[in-house]
Amino acid sequence: MTLSAKHLEELRERRAKLLVAGGEDKIQQRHAKGLLTARERLIALFQPDTFQEIGGHVRHSGQHFGMADKDLPGDAVICGTGYIDGCPVAALSQDFMIAAGTLGKMHAQKIVQMMQLAVKTGMPVVAFKDSGGARIQEGVDALSGYGEVFYHNVLLSGVVPQIAIIAGPCAGGAAYSPALMDFVIMTKTNAYMFVTGPEVIKAVTGRSISMEELGSAAVHAALSGSVHFVADDDRHAIQIVHTLLGYLPANNTEDPPHRPNPDISLSRDESMATLIPDDPVEPMDVRPIIQRLVDQGQFLEVHASWAGNIIVGFARIEGVVVGLIANQPMVMAGALSIDASDKTARFIRFCNAFNIPLVTLVDVPGFMPGVKEEHSGVIRHGAKMLYTYASATVPKITLIMRRAYGGAYLAMCAQEMGADAVYAWPGAEIAVMGADGAVNILYRREIKEAADPKAKAAELAALYRQEFASPYLSAARGYITDVIEPAETRFTLALVLRKVLTKRELRPAKKHGDMPL
Ligand code: HXC
């Protein structure tokens, strides 16, 4: 055999071993559970034959406690780049079949090198997380590795989109890197995320809890808000990544993938008015309204299971990519709660960082009243809405559909928060507070002394809506760009969005503001 043939043979053998790293038995076991391997996840993520691995031959140093005789192919993580929809994307996939995908120094170094390439070239990052956390044998080297990954997550934040897929157990440090990324997708089965697991909780607090109850996708999507999307399985998670990337620019220097149709449709949508209840106190479902506003009814809802009193997500309106934010009066009457404020503020910041215009649909009775909300910091959390809307410099368009009361009027991107255009439907109510509350304060005696107090209160509330809360009052003061018919909404928003896409706004120079966190 010639020397070069020997070299080729060795390379091919090494590559073949990498392809079945973890061993055939473990691969079969994963397949039996309906799971893809770490490598299969990357192959499924990218367009065929576009994946190029980085650092496949990396191994741990062998110097750590009990590690000398352990061979961990790739140090339990596969990194590289590939194409999705014709665009380059960087990705990593932790390999649970090898030492539970735990993170050691070299594992972290591979991830960091991939992230450095992503930030230099402006590529989004996708990370499949499936890991037992810090590799115990590597001690402080493992902690240092996590530190470097976290540092780079923060360095990349706002430069390239970062998407995590929790596709297996993610314990300890493994949970914090996703928390620093922009979007977290989690699979319904096989995936758990927690900082301290059931055994530690039992030892410290005495409480028994299963992994499922502690940190499943359902728990994180609905209770903790740590997960943005729940996927049925690995392949569904990958579909969500593809859909999400379809709305995002590759990096912060690019525009999102707008696809404006040159023949803008100016047709009226008479059915819009039928979605508004006649009775002003009957809650209005905002979902069918969103459906009618966005192209082909396609709306990628973010955080769909958390803080349902507000809806946020991505869509296109006549081809223009938007971040859409809408009160949902069917849940908690659409009031702004602590969780709703956190959810929205984060979404606004993401859209602003990646040049995505904001469209805000308003039907809000106010901030959530209650002792628990007040004591839990509704002031501090609610202030995030004001802060993030006011600091966002992307195009901001607001539609006041029905109620816009008090501080929540401002917190839903009123003109004073820098909205570029504010439209209102003719039945909108814009005032310091809702009609019922206001007349009870202003006309308490008259109502009490009336022959029929209930009828008197209703009569005064109707008068209040007309006299104090009419959108024409706001329009007369210059706070509303125009009052429009519901049937005109879609083309009004579509037209104005195109006109404000070129918006440029200069702000005073500063290191950064002091956002209420
Ligand atoms: C080293 C680990 C490990 C770890 C698992 N293994 N976790 N090795 N460090 N953190 C090893 C096991 O010893 C086993 O080795 C193999 O991986 C598979 O693990 P199993 O327990 O058999 O698998 P499974 O039953 O599927 O359970 C998976 C698991 C569990 C849920 C992840 O292993 C677990 O709870 N591990 C500990 C998780 C944890 O507490 N991590 C936090 C680390 S501290 P063999 O040789 O038998 O196959 C941390 C702090 C970082 O991360 C702080 C940064 C801010």
Coordinates of N, CA and C and ligand atoms in Angstrom, one line a residue, residues 26 70 96 99-100 102 131-137 143 146 150 169 171-174 176 194-195 211, ligand 1:
K26 N -26.5 2.0 20.9 CA -27.1 3.2 21.4 C -28.0 3.9 20.3
K70 N -10.8 7.2 28.7 CA -12.1 7.4 28.0 C -11.9 8.1 26.7
F96 N -25.8 13.0 23.2 CA -26.1 12.4 24.5 C -25.6 10.9 24.6
A99 N -21.0 10.2 26.8 CA -20.9 10.8 28.2 C -22.1 11.8 28.4
A100 N -23.3 11.4 28.0 CA -24.5 12.1 28.2 C -24.4 13.6 27.7
T102 N -22.2 15.7 28.0 CA -21.8 16.6 29.0 C -20.7 17.6 28.4
S131 N -28.0 17.3 27.1 CA -26.8 17.2 27.9 C -27.0 17.1 29.4
G132 N -26.1 16.3 30.0 CA -26.2 16.2 31.5 C -25.5 17.4 32.2
G133 N -25.1 18.4 31.5 CA -24.6 19.7 32.1 C -23.1 19.6 32.2
A134 N -22.5 20.2 33.2 CA -21.0 20.3 33.3 C -20.5 18.9 33.6
R135 N -19.4 18.5 32.8 CA -18.9 17.2 33.0 C -18.1 17.1 34.4
I136 N -18.6 16.3 35.3 CA -18.2 16.4 36.7 C -16.7 16.2 36.8
Q137 N -16.1 15.3 36.0 CA -14.7 14.9 36.1 C -13.8 16.1 35.7
L143 N -16.6 24.3 34.2 CA -17.3 25.6 34.5 C -16.7 26.7 33.6
Y146 N -18.3 26.5 30.3 CA -19.7 27.1 30.3 C -19.6 28.6 30.2
F150 N -21.4 31.0 27.6 CA -22.4 32.1 28.0 C -21.9 33.4 27.5
P169 N -32.5 15.7 28.0 CA -32.3 16.3 29.3 C -31.3 17.5 29.2
A171 N -29.5 19.7 32.0 CA -29.4 19.9 33.4 C -28.3 21.0 33.7
G172 N -28.5 21.7 34.8 CA -27.5 22.6 35.3 C -27.1 23.7 34.3
G173 N -25.8 23.8 34.0 CA -25.4 24.8 33.0 C -26.0 24.6 31.7
A174 N -26.4 23.4 31.3 CA -27.0 23.2 30.0 C -28.3 24.0 29.8
Y176 N -28.7 27.1 31.0 CA -28.5 28.6 31.0 C -28.1 29.1 29.6
F194 N -33.8 21.8 33.8 CA -33.8 22.3 35.1 C -32.4 22.7 35.6
V195 N -32.3 23.6 36.5 CA -31.0 23.9 37.1 C -30.6 22.9 38.1
M211 N -39.2 14.4 37.0 CA -38.5 15.2 36.0 C -39.6 15.9 35.2
Ligands
HXC1 C1 -20.2 13.4 34.0 C2 -22.2 12.3 33.6 C3 -23.0 13.5 33.9 C4 -22.2 14.6 34.3 C5 -24.3 12.0 33.3 N1 -23.1 11.4 33.2 N2 -24.3 13.2 33.8 N3 -20.9 12.3 33.6 N4 -20.9 14.5 34.3 N5 -22.8 15.8 34.7 C6 -22.8 10.1 32.7 C7 -23.3 9.0 33.6 O1 -22.4 8.7 34.7 C8 -23.4 7.8 32.7 O2 -22.1 7.3 32.5 C9 -23.8 8.5 31.4 O3 -23.5 9.9 31.5 C10 -25.3 8.4 31.1 O4 -26.0 8.9 32.3 P1 -27.3 8.2 32.9 O5 -27.5 8.8 34.2 O6 -27.0 6.7 32.8 O7 -28.4 8.5 31.9 P2 -29.9 8.9 32.2 O8 -30.5 7.9 33.1 O9 -30.5 9.0 30.8 O10 -29.9 10.3 32.9 C11 -29.4 11.4 32.3 C12 -29.4 12.6 33.3 C13 -28.6 12.1 34.5 C14 -30.8 13.0 33.6 C15 -28.7 13.7 32.5 O11 -27.4 11.5 34.1 C16 -28.3 13.2 35.4 O12 -29.1 13.7 36.2 N6 -27.0 13.7 35.4 C17 -26.5 14.7 36.3 C18 -27.1 16.0 35.8 C19 -26.6 17.2 36.6 O13 -26.9 17.3 37.8 N7 -25.9 18.1 36.0 C20 -25.5 19.3 36.6 C21 -24.0 19.3 36.6 S1 -23.6 20.8 37.4 P3 -21.9 5.8 32.1 O14 -20.4 5.7 32.1 O15 -22.5 5.0 33.2 O16 -22.5 5.5 30.8 C22 -23.6 22.0 36.2 C23 -23.3 23.4 36.7 C24 -22.8 24.3 35.6 O17 -24.0 21.8 35.1 C25 -22.9 25.7 36.1 C26 -22.7 26.7 35.1 C27 -23.5 27.9 35.4

